[in-house]
Tab-separated table of C-alpha atoms and ligand atoms in Angstrom:
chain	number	residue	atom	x	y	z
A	1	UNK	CA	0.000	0.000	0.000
A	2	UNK	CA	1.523	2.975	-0.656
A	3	UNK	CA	0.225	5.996	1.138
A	4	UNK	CA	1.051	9.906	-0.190
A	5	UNK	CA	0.124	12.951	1.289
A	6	UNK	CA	-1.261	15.554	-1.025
A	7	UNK	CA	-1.134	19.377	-0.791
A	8	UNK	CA	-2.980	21.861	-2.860
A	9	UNK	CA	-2.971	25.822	-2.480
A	10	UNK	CA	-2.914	27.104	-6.182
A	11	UNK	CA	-6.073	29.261	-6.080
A	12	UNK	CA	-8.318	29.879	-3.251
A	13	UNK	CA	-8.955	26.588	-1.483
A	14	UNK	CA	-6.285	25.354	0.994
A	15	UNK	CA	-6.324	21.778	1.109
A	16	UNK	CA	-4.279	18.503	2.319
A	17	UNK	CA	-5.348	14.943	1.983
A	18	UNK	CA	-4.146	11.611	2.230
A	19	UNK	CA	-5.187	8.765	-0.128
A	20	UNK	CA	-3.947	5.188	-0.382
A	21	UNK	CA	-3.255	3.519	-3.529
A	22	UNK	CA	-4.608	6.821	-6.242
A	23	UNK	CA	-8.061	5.765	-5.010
A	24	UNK	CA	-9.000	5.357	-1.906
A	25	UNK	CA	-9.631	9.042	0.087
A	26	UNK	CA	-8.754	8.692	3.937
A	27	UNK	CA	-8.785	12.164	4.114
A	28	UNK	CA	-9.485	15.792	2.069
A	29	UNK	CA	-9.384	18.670	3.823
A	30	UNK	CA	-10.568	21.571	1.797
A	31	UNK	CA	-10.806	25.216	3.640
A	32	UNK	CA	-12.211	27.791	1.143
A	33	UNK	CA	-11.463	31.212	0.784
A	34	UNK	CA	-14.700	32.195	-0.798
A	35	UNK	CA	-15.688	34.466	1.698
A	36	UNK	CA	-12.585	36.206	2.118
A	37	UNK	CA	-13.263	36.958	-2.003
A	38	UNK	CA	-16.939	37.720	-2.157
A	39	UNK	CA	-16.596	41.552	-1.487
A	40	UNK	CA	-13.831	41.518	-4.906
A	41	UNK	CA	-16.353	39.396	-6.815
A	42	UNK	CA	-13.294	37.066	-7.846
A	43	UNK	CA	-9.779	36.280	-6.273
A	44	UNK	CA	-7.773	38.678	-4.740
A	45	UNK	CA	-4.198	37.210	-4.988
A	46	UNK	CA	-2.785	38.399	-2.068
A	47	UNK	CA	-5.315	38.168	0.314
A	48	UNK	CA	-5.139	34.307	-1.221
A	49	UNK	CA	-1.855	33.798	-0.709
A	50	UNK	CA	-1.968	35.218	3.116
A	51	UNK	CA	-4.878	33.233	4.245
A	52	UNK	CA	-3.143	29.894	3.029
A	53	UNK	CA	-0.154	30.970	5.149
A	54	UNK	CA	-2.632	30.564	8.067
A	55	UNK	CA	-3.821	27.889	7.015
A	56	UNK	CA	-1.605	25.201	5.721
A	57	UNK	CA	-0.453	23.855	8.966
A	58	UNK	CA	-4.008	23.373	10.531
A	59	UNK	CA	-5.432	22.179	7.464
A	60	UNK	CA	-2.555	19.576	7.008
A	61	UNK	CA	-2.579	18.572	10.444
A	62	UNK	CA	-6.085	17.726	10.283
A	63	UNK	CA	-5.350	15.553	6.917
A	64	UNK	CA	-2.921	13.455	8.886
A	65	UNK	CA	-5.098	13.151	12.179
A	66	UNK	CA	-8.930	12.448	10.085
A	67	UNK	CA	-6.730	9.920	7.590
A	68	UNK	CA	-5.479	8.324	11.411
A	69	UNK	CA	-1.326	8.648	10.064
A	70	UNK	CA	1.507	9.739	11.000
A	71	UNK	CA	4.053	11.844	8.741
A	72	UNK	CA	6.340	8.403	9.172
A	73	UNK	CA	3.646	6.721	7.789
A	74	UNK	CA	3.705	8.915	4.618
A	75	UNK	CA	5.203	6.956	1.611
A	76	UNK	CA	5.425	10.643	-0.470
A	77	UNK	CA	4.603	14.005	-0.569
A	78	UNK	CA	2.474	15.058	-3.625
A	79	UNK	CA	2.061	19.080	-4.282
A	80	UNK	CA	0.973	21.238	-6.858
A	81	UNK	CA	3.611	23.379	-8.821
A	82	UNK	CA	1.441	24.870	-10.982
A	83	UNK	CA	-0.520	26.215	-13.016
A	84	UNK	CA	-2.443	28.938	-10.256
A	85	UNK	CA	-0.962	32.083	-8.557
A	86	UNK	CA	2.288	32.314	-7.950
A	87	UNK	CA	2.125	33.374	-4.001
A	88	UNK	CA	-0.299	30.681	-3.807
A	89	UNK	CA	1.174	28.035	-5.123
A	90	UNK	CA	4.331	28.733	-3.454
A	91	UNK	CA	2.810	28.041	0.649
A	92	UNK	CA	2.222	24.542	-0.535
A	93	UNK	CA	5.247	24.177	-2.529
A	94	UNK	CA	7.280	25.548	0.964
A	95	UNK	CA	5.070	23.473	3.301
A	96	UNK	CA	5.928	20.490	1.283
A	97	UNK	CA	9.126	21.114	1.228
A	98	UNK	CA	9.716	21.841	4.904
A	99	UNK	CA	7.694	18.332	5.468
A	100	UNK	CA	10.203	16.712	3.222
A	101	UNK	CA	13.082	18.015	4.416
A	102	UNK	CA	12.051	17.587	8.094
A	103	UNK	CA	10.562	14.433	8.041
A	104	UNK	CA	13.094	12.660	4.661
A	105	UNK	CA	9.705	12.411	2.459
A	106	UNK	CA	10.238	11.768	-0.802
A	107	UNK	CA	8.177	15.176	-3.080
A	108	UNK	CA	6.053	14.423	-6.402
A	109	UNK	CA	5.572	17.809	-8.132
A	110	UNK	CA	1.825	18.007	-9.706
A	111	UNK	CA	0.447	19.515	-12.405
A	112	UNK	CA	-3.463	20.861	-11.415
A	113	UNK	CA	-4.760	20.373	-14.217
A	114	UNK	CA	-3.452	16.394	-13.842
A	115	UNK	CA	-4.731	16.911	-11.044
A	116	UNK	CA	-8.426	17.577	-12.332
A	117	UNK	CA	-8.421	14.651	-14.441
A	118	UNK	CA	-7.568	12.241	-11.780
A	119	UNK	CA	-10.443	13.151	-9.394
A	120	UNK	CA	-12.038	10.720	-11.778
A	121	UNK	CA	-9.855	7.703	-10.576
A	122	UNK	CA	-11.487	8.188	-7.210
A	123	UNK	CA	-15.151	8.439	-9.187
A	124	UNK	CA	-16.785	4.971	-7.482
A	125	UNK	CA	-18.985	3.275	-10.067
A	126	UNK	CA	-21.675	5.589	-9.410
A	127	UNK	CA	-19.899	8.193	-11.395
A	128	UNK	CA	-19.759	6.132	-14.821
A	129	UNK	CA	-23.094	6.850	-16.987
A	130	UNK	CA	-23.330	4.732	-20.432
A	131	UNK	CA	-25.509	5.587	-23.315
A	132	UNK	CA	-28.968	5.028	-22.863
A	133	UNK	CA	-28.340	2.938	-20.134
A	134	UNK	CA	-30.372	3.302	-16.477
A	135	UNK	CA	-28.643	5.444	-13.202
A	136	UNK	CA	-25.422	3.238	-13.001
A	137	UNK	CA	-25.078	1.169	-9.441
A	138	UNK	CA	-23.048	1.907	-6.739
A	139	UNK	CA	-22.455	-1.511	-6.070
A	140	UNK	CA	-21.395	-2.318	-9.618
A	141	UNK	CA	-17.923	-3.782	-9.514
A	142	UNK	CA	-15.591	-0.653	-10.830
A	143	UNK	CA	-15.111	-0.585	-14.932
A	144	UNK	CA	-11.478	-0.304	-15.477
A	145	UNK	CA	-10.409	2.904	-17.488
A	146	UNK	CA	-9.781	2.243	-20.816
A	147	UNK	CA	-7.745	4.146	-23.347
A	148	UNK	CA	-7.895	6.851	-25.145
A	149	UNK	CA	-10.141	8.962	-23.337
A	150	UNK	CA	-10.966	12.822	-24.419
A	151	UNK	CA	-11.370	14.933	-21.466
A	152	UNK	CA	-12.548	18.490	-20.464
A	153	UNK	CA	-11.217	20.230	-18.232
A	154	UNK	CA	-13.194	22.973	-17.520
A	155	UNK	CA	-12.569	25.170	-13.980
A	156	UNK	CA	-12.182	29.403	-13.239
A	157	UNK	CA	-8.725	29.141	-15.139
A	158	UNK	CA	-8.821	26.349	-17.674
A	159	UNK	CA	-11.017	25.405	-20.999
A	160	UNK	CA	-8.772	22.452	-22.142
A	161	UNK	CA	-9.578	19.551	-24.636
A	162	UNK	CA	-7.393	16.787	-24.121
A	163	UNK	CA	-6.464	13.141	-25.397
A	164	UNK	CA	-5.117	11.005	-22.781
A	165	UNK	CA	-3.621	7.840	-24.392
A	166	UNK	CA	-2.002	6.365	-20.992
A	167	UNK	CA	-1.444	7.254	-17.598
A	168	UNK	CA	0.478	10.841	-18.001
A	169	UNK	CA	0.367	11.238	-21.881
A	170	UNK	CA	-1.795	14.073	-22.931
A	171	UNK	CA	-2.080	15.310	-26.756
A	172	UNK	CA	-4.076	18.764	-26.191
A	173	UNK	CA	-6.802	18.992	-28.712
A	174	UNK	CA	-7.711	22.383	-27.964
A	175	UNK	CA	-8.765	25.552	-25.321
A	176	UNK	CA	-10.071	28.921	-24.996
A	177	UNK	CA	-9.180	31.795	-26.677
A	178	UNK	CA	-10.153	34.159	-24.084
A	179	UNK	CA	-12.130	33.523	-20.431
A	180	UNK	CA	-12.425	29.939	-19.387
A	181	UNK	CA	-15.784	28.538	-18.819
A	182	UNK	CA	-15.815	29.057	-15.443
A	183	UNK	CA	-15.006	32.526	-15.581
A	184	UNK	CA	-17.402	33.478	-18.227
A	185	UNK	CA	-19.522	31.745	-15.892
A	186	UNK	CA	-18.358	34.081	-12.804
A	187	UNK	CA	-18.498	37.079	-15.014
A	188	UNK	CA	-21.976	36.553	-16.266
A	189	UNK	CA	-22.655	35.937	-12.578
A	190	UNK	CA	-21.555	39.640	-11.918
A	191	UNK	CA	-23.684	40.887	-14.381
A	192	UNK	CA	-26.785	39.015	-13.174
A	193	UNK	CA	-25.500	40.231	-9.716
A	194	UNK	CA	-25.745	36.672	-8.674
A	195	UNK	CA	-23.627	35.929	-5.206
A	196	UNK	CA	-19.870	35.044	-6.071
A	197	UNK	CA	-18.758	31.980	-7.098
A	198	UNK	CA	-20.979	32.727	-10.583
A	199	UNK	CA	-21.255	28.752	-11.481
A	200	UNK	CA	-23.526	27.612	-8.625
A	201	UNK	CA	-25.389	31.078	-8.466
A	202	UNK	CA	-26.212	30.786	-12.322
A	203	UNK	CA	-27.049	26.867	-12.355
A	204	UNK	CA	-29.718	27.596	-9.740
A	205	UNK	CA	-31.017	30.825	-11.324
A	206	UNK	CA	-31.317	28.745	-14.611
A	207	UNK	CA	-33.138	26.381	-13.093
A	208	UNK	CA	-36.497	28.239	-12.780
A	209	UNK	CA	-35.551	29.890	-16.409
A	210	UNK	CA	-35.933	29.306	-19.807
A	211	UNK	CA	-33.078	28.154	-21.972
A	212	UNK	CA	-34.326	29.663	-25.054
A	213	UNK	CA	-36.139	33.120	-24.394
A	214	UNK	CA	-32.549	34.670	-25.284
A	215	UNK	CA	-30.818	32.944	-28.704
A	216	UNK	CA	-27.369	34.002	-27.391
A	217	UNK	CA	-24.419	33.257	-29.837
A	218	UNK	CA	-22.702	29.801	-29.768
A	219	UNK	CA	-19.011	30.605	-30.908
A	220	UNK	CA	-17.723	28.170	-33.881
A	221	UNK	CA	-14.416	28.375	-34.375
A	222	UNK	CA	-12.615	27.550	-37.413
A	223	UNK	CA	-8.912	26.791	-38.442
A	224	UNK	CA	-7.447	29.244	-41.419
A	225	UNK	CA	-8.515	26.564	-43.940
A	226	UNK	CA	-11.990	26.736	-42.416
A	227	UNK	CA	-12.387	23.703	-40.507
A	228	UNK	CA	-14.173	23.444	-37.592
A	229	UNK	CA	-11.212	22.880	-34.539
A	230	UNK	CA	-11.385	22.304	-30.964
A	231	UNK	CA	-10.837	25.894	-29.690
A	232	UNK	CA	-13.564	27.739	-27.572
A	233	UNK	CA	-14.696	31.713	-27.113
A	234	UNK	CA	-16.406	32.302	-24.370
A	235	UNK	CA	-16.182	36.725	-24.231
A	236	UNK	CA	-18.513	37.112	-27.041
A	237	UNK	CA	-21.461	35.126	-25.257
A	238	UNK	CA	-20.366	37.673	-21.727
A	239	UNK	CA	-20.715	40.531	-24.083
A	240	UNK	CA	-24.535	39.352	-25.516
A	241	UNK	CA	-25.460	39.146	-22.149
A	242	UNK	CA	-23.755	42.547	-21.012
A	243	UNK	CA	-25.806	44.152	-23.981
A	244	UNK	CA	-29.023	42.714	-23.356
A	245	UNK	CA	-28.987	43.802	-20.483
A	246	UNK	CA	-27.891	47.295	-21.850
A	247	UNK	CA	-30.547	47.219	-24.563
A	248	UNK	CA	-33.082	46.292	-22.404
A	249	UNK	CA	-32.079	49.318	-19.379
A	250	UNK	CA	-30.366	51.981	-21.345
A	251	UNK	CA	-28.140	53.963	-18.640
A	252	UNK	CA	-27.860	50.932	-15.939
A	253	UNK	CA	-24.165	51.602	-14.568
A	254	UNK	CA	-22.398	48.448	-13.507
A	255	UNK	CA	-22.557	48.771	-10.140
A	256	UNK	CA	-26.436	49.763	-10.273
A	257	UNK	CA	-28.521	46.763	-8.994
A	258	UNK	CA	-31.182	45.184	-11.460
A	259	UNK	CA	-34.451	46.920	-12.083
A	260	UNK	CA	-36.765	44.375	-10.428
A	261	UNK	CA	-38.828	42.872	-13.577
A	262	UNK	CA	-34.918	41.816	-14.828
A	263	UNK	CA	-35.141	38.248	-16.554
A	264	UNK	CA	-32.618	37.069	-14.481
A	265	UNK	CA	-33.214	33.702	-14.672
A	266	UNK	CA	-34.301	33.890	-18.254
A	267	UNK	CA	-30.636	35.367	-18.648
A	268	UNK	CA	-28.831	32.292	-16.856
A	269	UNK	CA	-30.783	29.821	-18.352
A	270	UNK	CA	-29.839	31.112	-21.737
A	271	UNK	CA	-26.545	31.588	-20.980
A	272	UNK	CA	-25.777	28.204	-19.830
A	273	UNK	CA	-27.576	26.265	-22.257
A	274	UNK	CA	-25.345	28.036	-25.245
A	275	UNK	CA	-21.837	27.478	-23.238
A	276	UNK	CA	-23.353	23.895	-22.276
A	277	UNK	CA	-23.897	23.310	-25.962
A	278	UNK	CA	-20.748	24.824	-27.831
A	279	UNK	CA	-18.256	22.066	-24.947
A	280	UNK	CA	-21.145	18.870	-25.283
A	281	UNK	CA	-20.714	19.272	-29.520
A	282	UNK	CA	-17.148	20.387	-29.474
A	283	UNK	CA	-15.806	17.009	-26.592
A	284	UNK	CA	-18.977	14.736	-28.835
A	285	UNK	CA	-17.083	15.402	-32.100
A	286	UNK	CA	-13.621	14.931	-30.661
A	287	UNK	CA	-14.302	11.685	-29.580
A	288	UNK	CA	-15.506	10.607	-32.501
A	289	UNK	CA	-12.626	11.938	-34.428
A	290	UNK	CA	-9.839	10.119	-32.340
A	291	UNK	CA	-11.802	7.226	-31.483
A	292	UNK	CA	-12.026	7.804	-27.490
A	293	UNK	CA	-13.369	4.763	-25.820
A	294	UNK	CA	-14.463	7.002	-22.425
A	295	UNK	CA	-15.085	11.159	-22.171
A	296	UNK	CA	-14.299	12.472	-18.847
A	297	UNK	CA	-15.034	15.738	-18.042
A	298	UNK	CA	-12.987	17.948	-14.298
A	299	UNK	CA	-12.667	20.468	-12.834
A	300	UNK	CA	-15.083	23.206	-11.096
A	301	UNK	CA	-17.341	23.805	-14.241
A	302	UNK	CA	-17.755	19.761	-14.331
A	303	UNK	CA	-19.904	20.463	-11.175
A	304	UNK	CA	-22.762	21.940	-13.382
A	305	UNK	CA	-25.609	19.707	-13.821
A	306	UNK	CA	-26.642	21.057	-17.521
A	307	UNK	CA	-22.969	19.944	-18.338
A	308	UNK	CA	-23.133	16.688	-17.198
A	309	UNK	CA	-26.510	16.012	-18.276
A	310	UNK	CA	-25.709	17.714	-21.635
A	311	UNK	CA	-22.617	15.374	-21.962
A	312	UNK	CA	-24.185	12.274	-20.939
A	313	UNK	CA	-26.939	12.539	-23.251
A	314	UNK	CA	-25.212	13.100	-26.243
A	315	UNK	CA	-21.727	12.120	-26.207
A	316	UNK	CA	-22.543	8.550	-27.240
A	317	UNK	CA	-19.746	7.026	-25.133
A	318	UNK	CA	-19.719	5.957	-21.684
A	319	UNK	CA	-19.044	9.187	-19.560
A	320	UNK	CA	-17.328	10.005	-16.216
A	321	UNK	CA	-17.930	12.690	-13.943
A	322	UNK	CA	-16.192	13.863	-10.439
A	323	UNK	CA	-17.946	13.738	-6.966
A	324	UNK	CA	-19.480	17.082	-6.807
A	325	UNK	CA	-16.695	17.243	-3.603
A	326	UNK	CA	-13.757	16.581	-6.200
A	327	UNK	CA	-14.941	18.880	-9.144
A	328	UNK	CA	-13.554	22.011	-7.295
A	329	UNK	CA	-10.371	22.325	-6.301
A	330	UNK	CA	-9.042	19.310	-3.289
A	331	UNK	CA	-5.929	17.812	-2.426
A	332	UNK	CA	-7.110	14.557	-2.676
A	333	UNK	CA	-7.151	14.758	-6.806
A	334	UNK	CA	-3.197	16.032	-6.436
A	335	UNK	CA	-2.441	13.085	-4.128
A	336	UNK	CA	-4.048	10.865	-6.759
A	337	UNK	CA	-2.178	12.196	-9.699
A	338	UNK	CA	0.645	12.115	-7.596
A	339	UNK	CA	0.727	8.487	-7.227
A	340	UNK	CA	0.398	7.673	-10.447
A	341	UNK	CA	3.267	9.765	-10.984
A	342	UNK	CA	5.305	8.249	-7.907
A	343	UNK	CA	4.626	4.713	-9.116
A	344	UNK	CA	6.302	6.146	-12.807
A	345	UNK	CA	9.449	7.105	-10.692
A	346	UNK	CA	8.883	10.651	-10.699
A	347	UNK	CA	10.840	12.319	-7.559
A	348	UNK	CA	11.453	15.985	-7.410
A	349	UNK	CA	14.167	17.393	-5.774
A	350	UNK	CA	14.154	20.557	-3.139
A	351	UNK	CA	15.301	23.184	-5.244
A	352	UNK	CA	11.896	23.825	-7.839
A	353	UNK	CA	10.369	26.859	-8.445
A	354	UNK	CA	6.339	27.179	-8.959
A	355	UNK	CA	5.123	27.258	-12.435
A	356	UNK	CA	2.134	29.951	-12.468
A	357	UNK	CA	1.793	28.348	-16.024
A	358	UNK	CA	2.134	24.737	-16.864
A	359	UNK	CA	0.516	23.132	-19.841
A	360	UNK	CA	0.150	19.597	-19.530
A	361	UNK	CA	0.312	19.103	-23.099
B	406	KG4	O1	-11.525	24.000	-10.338
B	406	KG4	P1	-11.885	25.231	-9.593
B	406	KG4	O2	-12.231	25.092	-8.130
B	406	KG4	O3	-10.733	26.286	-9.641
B	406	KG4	C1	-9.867	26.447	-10.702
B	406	KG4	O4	-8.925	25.614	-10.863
B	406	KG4	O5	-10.102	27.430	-11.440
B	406	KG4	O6	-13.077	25.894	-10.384
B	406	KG4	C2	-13.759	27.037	-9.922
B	406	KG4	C3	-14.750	27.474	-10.990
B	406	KG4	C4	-15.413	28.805	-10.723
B	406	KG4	O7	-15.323	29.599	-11.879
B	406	KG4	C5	-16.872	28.430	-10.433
B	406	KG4	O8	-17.799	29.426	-10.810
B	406	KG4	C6	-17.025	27.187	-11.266
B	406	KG4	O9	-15.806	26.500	-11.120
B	406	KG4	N1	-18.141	26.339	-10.808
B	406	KG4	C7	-19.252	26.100	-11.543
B	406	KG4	C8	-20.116	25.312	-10.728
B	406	KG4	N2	-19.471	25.087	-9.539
B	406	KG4	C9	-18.263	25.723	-9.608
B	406	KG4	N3	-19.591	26.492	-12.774
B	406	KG4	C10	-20.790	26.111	-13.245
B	406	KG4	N4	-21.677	25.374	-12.528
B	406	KG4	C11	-21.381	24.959	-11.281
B	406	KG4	N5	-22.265	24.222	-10.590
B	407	ZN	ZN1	-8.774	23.805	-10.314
């Protein structure tokens, strides 16, 4: 059994966990920050990076005591180097690093975004939906992953199509252009003046809204020679809704609230269904195209319930989704990606240096 210790701080959520084997959670200890942000209406960096400096020894702490381990018990050390903000990601990166040093723990560097895609390794059976096919059973024996997958990974800072062909090989099909998903998503939510984080505030506005009173624009993008390609747009679709909003309440300033007959939910509805729609065709035809057996889709956008309906009804492969728990960002998914990366022979020395951005691909 081998047993690593995983450490996240890259954006807002400080977070330790320990997991056994890359799939079984003992513990995941996730403090948010999302109060601390609500007044900015998005992250302020270093009022991030301070509060993790708080609370990175607590928050371990209470990994190691709730997962009932010791530090000697810890076979390795699994933290994320990047991508996320740099004074962020650098209290995990020191934490580990003193842990390491203090205790002789071997350190796995992670990528997040890796990180994301193997919250899906600790998806129980539950989490697998096939074609057509009734709720799947929790007491299913687990379907192994099989190869090559396309995946989406969709969160506040990422909009990235991938194909994974094996455990830590990742061709990237495409990404945004501009905002990711989930910012267009906390963007709109401004506009709407929904409560920060916009994602959950927008799903449950849309859901007593319709999906079509607004036919907002679904961005196609095309290569030079005119073929469709897996890049996204997401600022165009913020803009419709920004002058709808105009057009329909010439004069409303930014910080005004809403006139109180505003179709707010209308608004959300609308909005969601044409973001949900341009990633469900755009994962749908790249799995076709490279001939993925599985579609997974991570990160904090997977969370949204339009998505994963969307997905599962029309991808036409069996589809996994992340524990609504996992989606957003954990230590647990870093301590999982980590393994899998410690059981490859990865070991990182003491002396790297974050990597604010890391592609994966
Ligand atoms: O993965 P994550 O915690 O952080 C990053 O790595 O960026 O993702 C946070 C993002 C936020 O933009 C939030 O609005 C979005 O995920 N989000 C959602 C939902 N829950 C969280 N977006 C749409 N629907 C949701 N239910
Ligand atoms: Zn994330």
């Amino acid at each position: 059994m081998t047993v690593i210790l995983g450490i996240e701080t890259s954006c807002d959520e400080t977070s330790a966990a320990v997991v056994a084997d890359g799939r079984e959670i003992r513990s995941n200890v996730v403090s948010s920050q999302i109060e601390l942000h609500a007044p900015y209406g998005g992250v302020f960096p270093e009022v991030a990076s301070r509060a993790h400096i708080e609370r990175i020894s607590p928050v371990t702490n209470q990994a190691l005591c709730e997962a009932g381990v010791t530090l000697g018990e810890i076979d390795a050390i699994a933290v994320t180097r990047g991508p996320g903000l740099a004074g962020s990601l650098v209290v995990g990166v020191n934490m580990a690093k003193g842990l390491a040093l203090g205790c002789g723990i071997p350190l796995v560097a992670v990528n997040h975004l890796e990180g994301h895609i193997y919250s899906l390794w600790l998806a129980g059976p539950e989490y697998r939906f096939v074609p057509g096919g009734s709720a799947p059973d929790p007491a299913a024996p687990p379907t192994p992953i099989e190869f090559p997958v396309v995946l989406l990974v969709v969160s506040g800072g990422h909009t990235e199509l991938l194909l994974m062909t094996a455990h830590g090989h990742y061709q990237r099909l495409g990404g945004t252009w501009d905002d990711a998903a989930g910012e267009a998503f906390d963007k709109v939510g401004r506009l709407l003046r929904l409560p920060y984080p916009g994602g959950p505030s927008i799903q449950k506005a849309a859901e007593s809204g319709n999906p079509r009173a607004f036919d907002f624009p679904r961005a196609r993008l095309r290569s030079d020679s005119g073929e469709d390609n897996y890049d996204f747009s997401f600022s165009g679709l913020k803009t419709a809704v920004l002058r709808t909003l105009q057009g329909q309440y010439p004069g409303l300033k930014s910080d005004d609230p809403l006139p109180p007959d505003a179709p707010v939910t209308d608004l959300a509805a609308s909005f969601q269904t044409a973001l949900v729609d341009v990633l469900v065709e755009k994962t749908t035809r790249a799995a076709l195209e490279h001939g993925a057996k599985e579609v997974f889709i991570a990160g904090g956008v997977s969370a949204n319930s339009a998505l994963r309906a969307g997905m599962i009804q029309r991808v036409g492969l069996p589809v996994r989704v992340p524990p609504l728990a996992l989606c957003t960002d954990n230590a647990a998914m870093i301590a999982g990606a980590g393994y899998y990366r410690w059981m490859a022979g990865q070991r990182d020395t003491l002396d790297f240096d974050v990597l604010p951005s890391w592609p994966l691909a």
